[in-house]
Tab-separated table of C-alpha atoms in Angstrom:
chain	number	residue	atom	x	y	z
A	788	UNK	CA	110.573	105.314	76.287
A	789	UNK	CA	112.035	108.674	76.482
A	790	UNK	CA	113.561	109.384	79.926
A	791	UNK	CA	111.757	112.709	80.090
A	792	UNK	CA	108.385	110.926	79.704
A	793	UNK	CA	109.306	108.344	82.214
A	794	UNK	CA	110.198	111.104	84.729
A	795	UNK	CA	106.819	112.792	83.984
A	796	UNK	CA	104.804	109.683	84.736
A	797	UNK	CA	106.914	109.031	87.871
A	798	UNK	CA	105.933	112.463	89.019
A	799	UNK	CA	102.240	112.004	88.077
A	800	UNK	CA	102.168	108.715	90.173
A	801	UNK	CA	103.610	110.402	93.340
A	802	UNK	CA	101.321	113.406	92.931
A	803	UNK	CA	104.347	115.630	92.366
A	804	UNK	CA	103.212	117.049	89.041
A	805	UNK	CA	102.368	120.638	88.690
A	806	UNK	CA	99.703	122.151	86.436
A	807	UNK	CA	102.025	122.613	83.551
A	808	UNK	CA	103.243	119.036	83.855
A	809	UNK	CA	99.778	117.669	83.899
A	810	UNK	CA	99.108	119.535	80.754
A	811	UNK	CA	102.079	118.322	79.068
A	812	UNK	CA	101.400	114.691	80.101
A	813	UNK	CA	97.817	114.959	78.799
A	814	UNK	CA	99.146	116.184	75.505
A	815	UNK	CA	101.607	113.463	75.069
A	816	UNK	CA	98.956	110.992	75.833
A	817	UNK	CA	96.527	112.589	73.419
A	818	UNK	CA	99.116	112.575	70.702
A	819	UNK	CA	99.990	108.959	71.401
A	820	UNK	CA	103.712	109.695	72.178
A	821	UNK	CA	102.918	107.990	75.539
A	822	UNK	CA	101.003	104.733	75.080
A	823	UNK	CA	97.670	105.366	76.946
A	824	UNK	CA	96.832	101.722	77.640
A	825	UNK	CA	100.423	101.221	79.142
A	826	UNK	CA	100.053	104.380	81.259
A	827	UNK	CA	96.610	103.384	82.473
A	828	UNK	CA	97.790	99.931	83.441
A	829	UNK	CA	100.831	101.365	85.284
A	830	UNK	CA	98.618	103.712	87.109
A	831	UNK	CA	96.255	100.937	88.036
A	832	UNK	CA	99.112	98.922	89.343
A	833	UNK	CA	100.329	101.809	91.412
A	834	UNK	CA	96.825	102.165	92.959
A	835	UNK	CA	96.658	98.500	93.508
A	836	UNK	CA	99.688	98.836	95.756
A	837	UNK	CA	97.496	100.629	98.301
A	838	UNK	CA	95.325	97.540	98.867
A	839	UNK	CA	98.246	95.291	99.950
A	840	UNK	CA	98.320	94.357	103.631
A	841	UNK	CA	100.230	96.574	105.929
A	842	UNK	CA	102.906	94.781	107.909
A	843	UNK	CA	102.829	95.896	111.590
A	844	UNK	CA	105.398	95.242	114.337
A	845	UNK	CA	104.522	93.458	117.508
A	846	UNK	CA	104.073	95.346	120.771
A	847	UNK	CA	107.207	93.628	121.827
A	848	UNK	CA	109.111	96.035	119.656
A	849	UNK	CA	108.065	98.865	121.754
A	850	UNK	CA	108.812	97.012	125.049
A	851	UNK	CA	112.241	96.257	123.969
A	852	UNK	CA	112.966	99.800	122.700
A	853	UNK	CA	111.732	101.449	125.931
A	854	UNK	CA	113.698	99.057	127.995
A	855	UNK	CA	116.924	99.965	126.008
A	856	UNK	CA	116.050	103.592	126.363
A	857	UNK	CA	115.539	103.346	130.170
A	858	UNK	CA	118.830	101.652	130.643
A	859	UNK	CA	120.640	104.314	128.511
A	860	UNK	CA	118.841	107.241	130.448
A	861	UNK	CA	119.937	105.850	133.730
A	862	UNK	CA	123.547	105.441	132.589
A	863	UNK	CA	123.421	108.972	131.252
A	864	UNK	CA	121.710	110.417	134.289
A	865	UNK	CA	124.436	109.036	136.707
A	866	UNK	CA	127.352	109.835	134.382
A	867	UNK	CA	125.914	113.458	133.821
A	868	UNK	CA	125.472	114.108	137.620
A	869	UNK	CA	129.091	112.878	138.486
A	870	UNK	CA	130.458	114.952	135.749
A	871	UNK	CA	128.500	118.243	136.679
A	872	UNK	CA	129.576	117.813	140.331
A	873	UNK	CA	133.066	117.209	139.553
A	874	UNK	CA	133.305	120.066	136.978
A	875	UNK	CA	131.734	122.684	139.379
A	876	UNK	CA	133.996	121.754	142.174
A	877	UNK	CA	137.004	121.839	139.965
A	878	UNK	CA	136.168	125.318	138.593
A	879	UNK	CA	135.330	126.811	141.950
A	880	UNK	CA	138.417	125.689	143.496
A	881	UNK	CA	140.663	126.581	140.762
A	882	UNK	CA	139.234	130.119	139.694
A	883	UNK	CA	137.791	131.786	142.849
A	884	UNK	CA	139.128	133.172	146.073
A	885	UNK	CA	136.875	133.219	148.970
A	886	UNK	CA	135.614	136.807	148.575
A	887	UNK	CA	135.173	136.435	144.879
A	888	UNK	CA	133.194	133.307	145.405
A	889	UNK	CA	130.914	135.006	147.946
A	890	UNK	CA	130.219	137.887	145.669
A	891	UNK	CA	129.482	135.494	142.730
A	892	UNK	CA	127.143	133.469	144.825
A	893	UNK	CA	125.371	136.531	146.094
A	894	UNK	CA	124.879	137.711	142.404
A	895	UNK	CA	123.858	134.334	141.349
A	896	UNK	CA	121.156	134.176	143.926
A	897	UNK	CA	119.645	137.560	143.371
A	898	UNK	CA	119.798	137.091	139.566
A	899	UNK	CA	118.075	133.777	140.039
A	900	UNK	CA	115.304	135.197	141.994
A	901	UNK	CA	114.725	137.968	139.546
A	902	UNK	CA	114.950	135.714	136.650
A	903	UNK	CA	112.728	133.082	137.938
A	904	UNK	CA	110.142	135.666	139.010
A	905	UNK	CA	110.094	137.159	135.570
A	906	UNK	CA	110.227	133.980	133.425
A	907	UNK	CA	108.740	131.132	135.470
A	908	UNK	CA	105.196	131.473	134.417
A	909	UNK	CA	105.684	131.828	130.652
A	910	UNK	CA	108.384	129.051	130.470
A	911	UNK	CA	106.378	126.721	132.477
A	912	UNK	CA	103.145	127.326	130.414
A	913	UNK	CA	105.237	127.051	127.213
A	914	UNK	CA	106.805	123.736	128.369
A	915	UNK	CA	103.664	122.347	129.531
A	916	UNK	CA	101.748	122.953	126.324
A	917	UNK	CA	104.551	121.448	124.364
A	918	UNK	CA	104.429	118.227	126.547
A	919	UNK	CA	100.658	118.175	126.111
A	920	UNK	CA	101.014	118.320	122.355
A	921	UNK	CA	103.622	115.518	122.183
A	922	UNK	CA	101.416	113.325	124.496
A	923	UNK	CA	98.270	114.071	122.535
A	924	UNK	CA	100.037	113.217	119.216
A	925	UNK	CA	101.630	110.004	120.626
A	926	UNK	CA	98.271	108.918	121.982
A	927	UNK	CA	96.406	109.863	118.678
A	928	UNK	CA	98.861	107.835	116.600
A	929	UNK	CA	98.585	104.790	118.983
A	930	UNK	CA	94.763	104.874	119.169
A	931	UNK	CA	94.320	105.215	115.387
A	932	UNK	CA	95.914	101.753	115.165
A	933	UNK	CA	93.417	100.411	117.769
A	934	UNK	CA	91.024	97.480	117.044
A	935	UNK	CA	87.902	99.195	118.132
A	936	UNK	CA	86.152	101.786	115.970
A	937	UNK	CA	85.301	103.795	119.205
A	938	UNK	CA	88.914	104.262	120.091
A	939	UNK	CA	89.743	105.254	116.418
A	940	UNK	CA	87.015	107.723	116.579
A	941	UNK	CA	88.380	109.103	119.918
A	942	UNK	CA	91.833	109.366	118.217
A	943	UNK	CA	90.426	111.327	115.369
A	944	UNK	CA	88.761	113.832	117.804
A	945	UNK	CA	92.067	114.147	119.769
A	946	UNK	CA	93.590	115.365	116.473
A	947	UNK	CA	91.225	118.318	116.363
A	948	UNK	CA	92.919	119.540	119.619
A	949	UNK	CA	96.357	119.595	118.089
A	950	UNK	CA	97.055	123.225	117.527
A	951	UNK	CA	99.452	122.819	114.512
A	952	UNK	CA	99.261	120.846	111.267
A	953	UNK	CA	101.717	118.297	112.356
A	954	UNK	CA	103.055	116.134	109.335
A	955	UNK	CA	102.832	112.921	111.361
A	956	UNK	CA	99.231	113.622	112.507
A	957	UNK	CA	98.361	114.364	108.801
A	958	UNK	CA	99.981	111.287	107.589
A	959	UNK	CA	98.182	109.178	110.297
A	960	UNK	CA	94.929	110.628	109.469
A	961	UNK	CA	95.132	110.305	105.825
A	962	UNK	CA	96.219	106.614	106.168
A	963	UNK	CA	93.026	106.232	108.433
A	964	UNK	CA	90.976	107.911	105.655
A	965	UNK	CA	92.108	105.379	103.053
A	966	UNK	CA	92.133	102.150	105.100
A	967	UNK	CA	89.834	102.389	108.052
A	968	UNK	CA	86.969	99.919	107.674
A	969	UNK	CA	84.486	102.030	109.506
A	970	UNK	CA	82.522	104.616	107.610
A	971	UNK	CA	82.071	106.700	110.757
A	972	UNK	CA	85.718	106.926	111.397
A	973	UNK	CA	86.349	107.896	107.843
A	974	UNK	CA	83.730	110.597	107.946
A	975	UNK	CA	85.133	111.880	111.046
A	976	UNK	CA	88.643	111.837	109.606
A	977	UNK	CA	87.626	114.085	106.856
A	978	UNK	CA	86.152	116.570	109.259
A	979	UNK	CA	89.350	116.551	111.272
A	980	UNK	CA	91.534	117.042	108.025
A	981	UNK	CA	89.356	119.907	106.890
A	982	UNK	CA	90.784	121.996	109.839
A	983	UNK	CA	94.126	121.889	108.070
A	984	UNK	CA	92.560	122.392	104.577
A	985	UNK	CA	95.187	125.060	103.526
A	986	UNK	CA	97.920	122.450	103.900
A	987	UNK	CA	98.973	121.296	100.450
A	988	UNK	CA	99.579	117.585	101.628
A	989	UNK	CA	96.016	117.513	103.184
A	990	UNK	CA	94.523	118.831	100.025
A	991	UNK	CA	96.414	116.301	97.810
A	992	UNK	CA	95.538	113.464	100.222
A	993	UNK	CA	91.947	114.347	100.210
A	994	UNK	CA	91.935	114.393	96.487
A	995	UNK	CA	93.841	111.134	96.038
A	996	UNK	CA	91.427	109.483	98.510
A	997	UNK	CA	88.379	110.126	96.273
A	998	UNK	CA	89.178	107.246	94.077
A	999	UNK	CA	89.720	104.838	96.888
A	1000	UNK	CA	86.296	105.525	98.716
A	1001	UNK	CA	83.556	103.030	98.019
A	1002	UNK	CA	81.047	104.341	100.657
A	1003	UNK	CA	78.552	106.904	99.196
A	1004	UNK	CA	78.347	108.621	102.594
A	1005	UNK	CA	82.301	109.151	102.684
A	1006	UNK	CA	82.035	110.376	98.829
A	1007	UNK	CA	79.380	112.813	99.764
A	1008	UNK	CA	81.408	114.004	102.763
A	1009	UNK	CA	84.450	114.377	100.524
A	1010	UNK	CA	82.431	116.347	97.966
A	1011	UNK	CA	81.315	118.797	100.723
A	1012	UNK	CA	84.915	119.086	101.997
A	1013	UNK	CA	86.336	119.740	98.506
A	1014	UNK	CA	83.739	122.369	97.825
A	1015	UNK	CA	84.345	124.077	101.229
A	1016	UNK	CA	88.152	124.104	100.688
A	1017	UNK	CA	87.756	124.883	96.906
A	1018	UNK	CA	90.063	122.145	95.770
A	1019	UNK	CA	89.291	122.454	92.122
A	1020	UNK	CA	91.617	119.628	91.162
A	1021	UNK	CA	89.133	117.294	92.785
A	1022	UNK	CA	86.478	117.856	90.031
A	1023	UNK	CA	88.425	115.561	87.639
A	1024	UNK	CA	88.433	112.889	90.293
A	1025	UNK	CA	84.673	113.149	90.874
A	1026	UNK	CA	84.114	112.950	87.215
A	1027	UNK	CA	86.152	109.939	86.988
A	1028	UNK	CA	84.156	108.325	89.763
A	1029	UNK	CA	80.892	109.277	88.054
A	1030	UNK	CA	82.043	107.721	84.764
A	1031	UNK	CA	83.319	104.625	86.165
A	1032	UNK	CA	80.911	103.553	88.863
A	1033	UNK	CA	77.189	102.992	89.139
A	1034	UNK	CA	76.098	105.267	91.862
A	1035	UNK	CA	72.843	106.043	93.648
A	1036	UNK	CA	70.920	108.893	91.882
A	1037	UNK	CA	71.130	111.132	94.932
A	1038	UNK	CA	74.964	110.546	95.056
A	1039	UNK	CA	75.162	111.298	91.377
A	1040	UNK	CA	73.168	114.484	91.856
A	1041	UNK	CA	75.428	115.581	94.806
A	1042	UNK	CA	78.735	114.911	92.953
A	1043	UNK	CA	77.478	116.705	89.856
A	1044	UNK	CA	76.535	119.856	91.771
A	1045	UNK	CA	79.953	119.805	93.640
A	1046	UNK	CA	81.673	119.513	90.279
A	1047	UNK	CA	79.644	122.428	89.006
A	1048	UNK	CA	80.752	124.456	91.887
A	1049	UNK	CA	84.398	123.468	91.584
A	1050	UNK	CA	84.829	123.901	87.877
B	738	UNK	CA	111.669	125.703	114.671
B	739	UNK	CA	108.676	123.863	116.116
B	740	UNK	CA	109.868	122.384	119.388
B	741	UNK	CA	108.235	119.105	118.602
B	742	UNK	CA	109.537	118.897	115.221
B	743	UNK	CA	111.664	115.800	114.537
B	744	UNK	CA	114.745	117.871	114.008
B	745	UNK	CA	114.223	119.714	117.385
B	746	UNK	CA	113.484	116.450	119.232
B	747	UNK	CA	116.688	114.871	117.842
B	748	UNK	CA	118.787	117.947	118.906
B	749	UNK	CA	117.209	117.600	122.437
B	750	UNK	CA	118.355	113.969	122.498
B	751	UNK	CA	121.799	115.030	121.452
B	752	UNK	CA	121.767	117.511	124.429
B	753	UNK	CA	121.083	114.493	126.642
B	754	UNK	CA	117.164	114.675	126.862
B	755	UNK	CA	117.056	111.035	125.879
B	756	UNK	CA	113.409	110.592	126.599
B	757	UNK	CA	112.569	112.619	123.535
B	758	UNK	CA	113.674	109.675	121.431
B	759	UNK	CA	110.409	108.089	122.598
B	760	UNK	CA	108.267	110.417	120.486
B	761	UNK	CA	110.634	109.864	117.567
B	762	UNK	CA	110.199	106.082	118.012
B	763	UNK	CA	106.351	106.459	118.091
B	764	UNK	CA	106.513	108.430	114.941
B	765	UNK	CA	108.781	106.263	113.005
B	766	UNK	CA	109.064	102.726	114.120
B	767	UNK	CA	106.092	101.567	112.201
B	768	UNK	CA	107.505	103.056	109.060
B	769	UNK	CA	110.831	101.534	109.612
B	770	UNK	CA	109.278	98.108	110.330
B	771	UNK	CA	107.266	98.386	107.004
B	772	UNK	CA	110.430	99.228	105.137
B	773	UNK	CA	112.534	96.307	106.534
B	774	UNK	CA	109.627	93.878	106.146
B	775	UNK	CA	108.961	94.717	102.793
B	776	UNK	CA	112.701	94.456	101.893
B	777	UNK	CA	113.282	90.983	103.636
B	778	UNK	CA	109.786	89.631	104.416
B	779	UNK	CA	111.059	88.403	107.718
B	780	UNK	CA	109.244	89.440	110.883
B	781	UNK	CA	112.107	88.830	113.488
B	782	UNK	CA	114.753	90.416	111.263
B	783	UNK	CA	112.677	93.397	110.752
B	784	UNK	CA	112.091	93.894	114.340
B	785	UNK	CA	115.695	93.406	115.244
B	786	UNK	CA	116.621	95.877	112.515
B	787	UNK	CA	114.190	98.618	113.903
B	788	UNK	CA	115.848	98.118	117.340
B	789	UNK	CA	119.281	98.412	115.940
B	790	UNK	CA	118.394	101.691	114.123
B	791	UNK	CA	117.311	103.332	117.330
B	792	UNK	CA	120.355	101.941	119.280
B	793	UNK	CA	122.421	103.564	116.513
B	794	UNK	CA	120.682	106.887	116.888
B	795	UNK	CA	121.479	106.885	120.568
B	796	UNK	CA	125.124	105.707	120.057
B	797	UNK	CA	125.845	108.338	117.429
B	798	UNK	CA	123.578	111.137	118.591
B	799	UNK	CA	126.481	113.521	119.019
B	800	UNK	CA	127.202	113.294	115.230
B	801	UNK	CA	123.700	114.535	114.452
B	802	UNK	CA	124.051	118.131	112.874
B	803	UNK	CA	120.323	118.815	112.083
B	804	UNK	CA	121.183	119.425	108.451
B	805	UNK	CA	118.530	118.008	106.070
B	806	UNK	CA	115.413	116.368	106.922
B	807	UNK	CA	115.464	113.926	109.826
B	808	UNK	CA	113.300	111.359	107.916
B	809	UNK	CA	116.010	111.225	105.244
B	810	UNK	CA	118.648	110.799	107.671
B	811	UNK	CA	116.797	108.136	109.548
B	812	UNK	CA	116.241	106.156	106.338
B	813	UNK	CA	119.760	106.439	105.267
B	814	UNK	CA	120.679	104.777	108.593
B	815	UNK	CA	118.077	102.189	108.126
B	816	UNK	CA	119.322	101.487	104.680
B	817	UNK	CA	122.862	100.963	105.988
B	818	UNK	CA	121.658	98.658	108.690
B	819	UNK	CA	119.773	96.624	106.178
B	820	UNK	CA	122.754	96.442	103.931
B	821	UNK	CA	125.071	95.518	106.768
B	822	UNK	CA	122.679	92.757	107.805
B	823	UNK	CA	122.391	91.501	104.122
B	824	UNK	CA	126.221	91.241	103.830
B	825	UNK	CA	126.619	89.575	107.214
B	826	UNK	CA	123.909	86.981	106.408
B	827	UNK	CA	125.535	86.163	103.028
B	828	UNK	CA	128.954	85.925	104.591
B	829	UNK	CA	127.645	83.327	107.102
B	830	UNK	CA	125.860	81.446	104.302
B	831	UNK	CA	122.453	82.531	105.430
B	832	UNK	CA	121.173	85.056	102.778
B	833	UNK	CA	117.996	86.993	103.366
B	834	UNK	CA	115.211	84.827	101.985
B	835	UNK	CA	111.595	85.277	101.460
B	836	UNK	CA	109.026	82.872	103.138
B	837	UNK	CA	108.385	79.674	101.287
B	838	UNK	CA	104.709	79.963	101.319
B	839	UNK	CA	104.674	82.568	98.490
B	840	UNK	CA	102.287	82.568	95.657
B	841	UNK	CA	99.963	79.899	96.921
B	842	UNK	CA	96.270	80.647	95.981
B	843	UNK	CA	93.659	79.545	98.388
B	844	UNK	CA	91.614	76.547	97.142
B	845	UNK	CA	88.326	77.246	95.251
B	846	UNK	CA	89.261	80.799	94.343
B	847	UNK	CA	88.021	80.970	90.859
B	848	UNK	CA	84.791	82.947	91.043
B	849	UNK	CA	84.406	86.692	90.768
B	850	UNK	CA	84.142	87.052	94.635
B	851	UNK	CA	87.771	86.108	95.016
B	852	UNK	CA	89.078	88.222	92.121
B	853	UNK	CA	90.010	91.198	94.104
B	854	UNK	CA	91.836	89.038	96.686
B	855	UNK	CA	93.520	87.116	93.911
B	856	UNK	CA	94.711	90.339	92.292
B	857	UNK	CA	95.953	91.606	95.674
B	858	UNK	CA	97.866	88.433	96.114
B	859	UNK	CA	99.324	88.399	92.766
B	860	UNK	CA	100.439	91.928	93.121
B	861	UNK	CA	102.060	91.355	96.424
B	862	UNK	CA	104.050	88.303	95.019
B	863	UNK	CA	105.005	90.556	92.006
B	864	UNK	CA	106.431	93.166	94.399
B	865	UNK	CA	108.473	90.624	95.926
B	866	UNK	CA	109.677	89.162	92.797
B	867	UNK	CA	111.112	92.707	91.787
B	868	UNK	CA	114.912	93.297	91.874
B	869	UNK	CA	115.601	94.661	95.220
B	870	UNK	CA	116.661	98.160	94.003
B	871	UNK	CA	113.357	98.510	92.251
B	872	UNK	CA	111.360	97.378	95.262
B	873	UNK	CA	113.241	99.727	97.490
B	874	UNK	CA	112.299	102.841	95.464
B	875	UNK	CA	108.488	101.828	95.280
B	876	UNK	CA	108.532	101.133	99.034
B	877	UNK	CA	110.054	104.516	99.931
B	878	UNK	CA	107.905	106.513	97.502
B	879	UNK	CA	104.638	104.720	97.406
B	880	UNK	CA	104.366	103.464	101.057
B	881	UNK	CA	106.532	105.704	103.035
B	882	UNK	CA	105.576	108.904	101.158
B	883	UNK	CA	109.101	110.205	100.702
B	884	UNK	CA	109.699	112.629	97.874
B	885	UNK	CA	111.977	111.719	94.903
B	886	UNK	CA	114.664	114.252	96.108
B	887	UNK	CA	114.638	112.726	99.516
B	888	UNK	CA	114.997	109.199	98.117
B	889	UNK	CA	117.715	110.409	95.889
B	890	UNK	CA	119.570	111.599	98.969
B	891	UNK	CA	119.049	108.310	100.712
B	892	UNK	CA	120.264	106.271	97.764
B	893	UNK	CA	122.995	108.797	96.966
B	894	UNK	CA	121.693	109.339	93.324
B	895	UNK	CA	120.042	112.090	91.553
B	896	UNK	CA	116.388	113.048	91.537
B	897	UNK	CA	115.966	112.462	87.775
B	898	UNK	CA	117.705	108.974	88.041
B	899	UNK	CA	115.246	108.115	90.847
B	900	UNK	CA	112.181	109.156	88.882
B	901	UNK	CA	113.379	107.015	85.882
B	902	UNK	CA	113.927	104.134	88.408
B	903	UNK	CA	110.519	104.532	89.748
B	904	UNK	CA	108.829	104.415	86.473
B	905	UNK	CA	110.866	101.331	85.255
B	906	UNK	CA	110.120	99.618	88.600
B	907	UNK	CA	106.460	100.217	88.271
B	908	UNK	CA	106.602	99.005	84.693
B	909	UNK	CA	108.320	95.859	85.589
B	910	UNK	CA	105.887	95.340	88.439
B	911	UNK	CA	102.988	95.608	86.099
B	912	UNK	CA	104.531	93.190	83.788
B	913	UNK	CA	105.514	90.527	86.385
B	914	UNK	CA	101.941	90.799	87.942
B	915	UNK	CA	100.444	90.187	84.481
B	916	UNK	CA	102.736	87.248	83.812
B	917	UNK	CA	101.825	85.861	87.206
B	918	UNK	CA	98.118	86.471	86.498
B	919	UNK	CA	98.346	84.534	83.204
B	920	UNK	CA	100.350	81.620	84.911
B	921	UNK	CA	97.790	81.310	87.442
B	922	UNK	CA	94.787	81.316	84.997
B	923	UNK	CA	96.539	78.517	82.982
B	924	UNK	CA	96.871	76.293	86.125
């Protein structure tokens, strides 16, 4: 096969194909320049890869890492402290005479007071809010891996408190949406992802997820989300679902009305 | 720059705030483990390699410049670690090997109920039967969500060449899975 066609299909698989590329691919398939059966078969294999089990590390991996980090931090703190004390003494003694040193100290103290008075509040608040975000994110990613659905639901709710559309959080939520066994968790995940609906990765992830969802409730939730976010590209996915699956009458109606809005 | 972005955190680690490596570990250790496990299919080796990547990050933190994406840099380190391990294992006559229990179907799995499971198992075996360089591109793209230009950087190749490789890897995977399926149905 022509290398250009191969690249086009690779882009399609990874969701990196733009509108013009999609049109080109459809044309090549329609003209028979790319074998349709072969293309479908590769696409199905690519989708099938999503069903494979996900290898997970043991908790011991974390324990080992944090032990190593602790050891390194201690070494670093001790070394850093000695270096700093030595360096300050060396500089003071070599560069300053007594009056100069007194003058510099006085200036330093006054400056310090003024500086801390002016900056303390805003710096502290900013630092605290950053720390909180890190903690929340770390907690969320860990809880999403938990065995209880209640914990995973909590994790999804924590994500709604994150102020920014963080890539890690998005990836973790998309992974949950496609793999979590609980319908409630998946529905809640869609709600959480909707908040970042203007993020391209979220939009693409939601569209890709349509084909993987079996539950009618999740499909309806996705249809509502796609309509709300105006993700027109999802219409094709819903059409595929309607063609390929035997759905309940009400679900069919819902998907058809969503397609009509999205078209 | 977002103060909690990967890059910002690594720059803080470089400046001596070593505890920031904890968040990077939480973000990436699962992905790295998946990458190693799918490359060598050995649990202990994969866990050792994850640890050694973070040890390396600490050891060479001063050489971090902040250029390019952090994940690309991290996976480049991971890949070098894996290749070093591979070479070492081969030198001491203990090449990386897959587990021996591969491609064993459970008994009585002929009905339609088991079809999905069988397909899954066949595909998994087919993935491990792929040449290593093909498997690696699939792992990085399909499972770790890296873009082709990032994979190109990690593998020191061009974006176009990676796309071609990805297509060919998927085609071969499909063919191998098909042949395994036929083989299994004949048995």
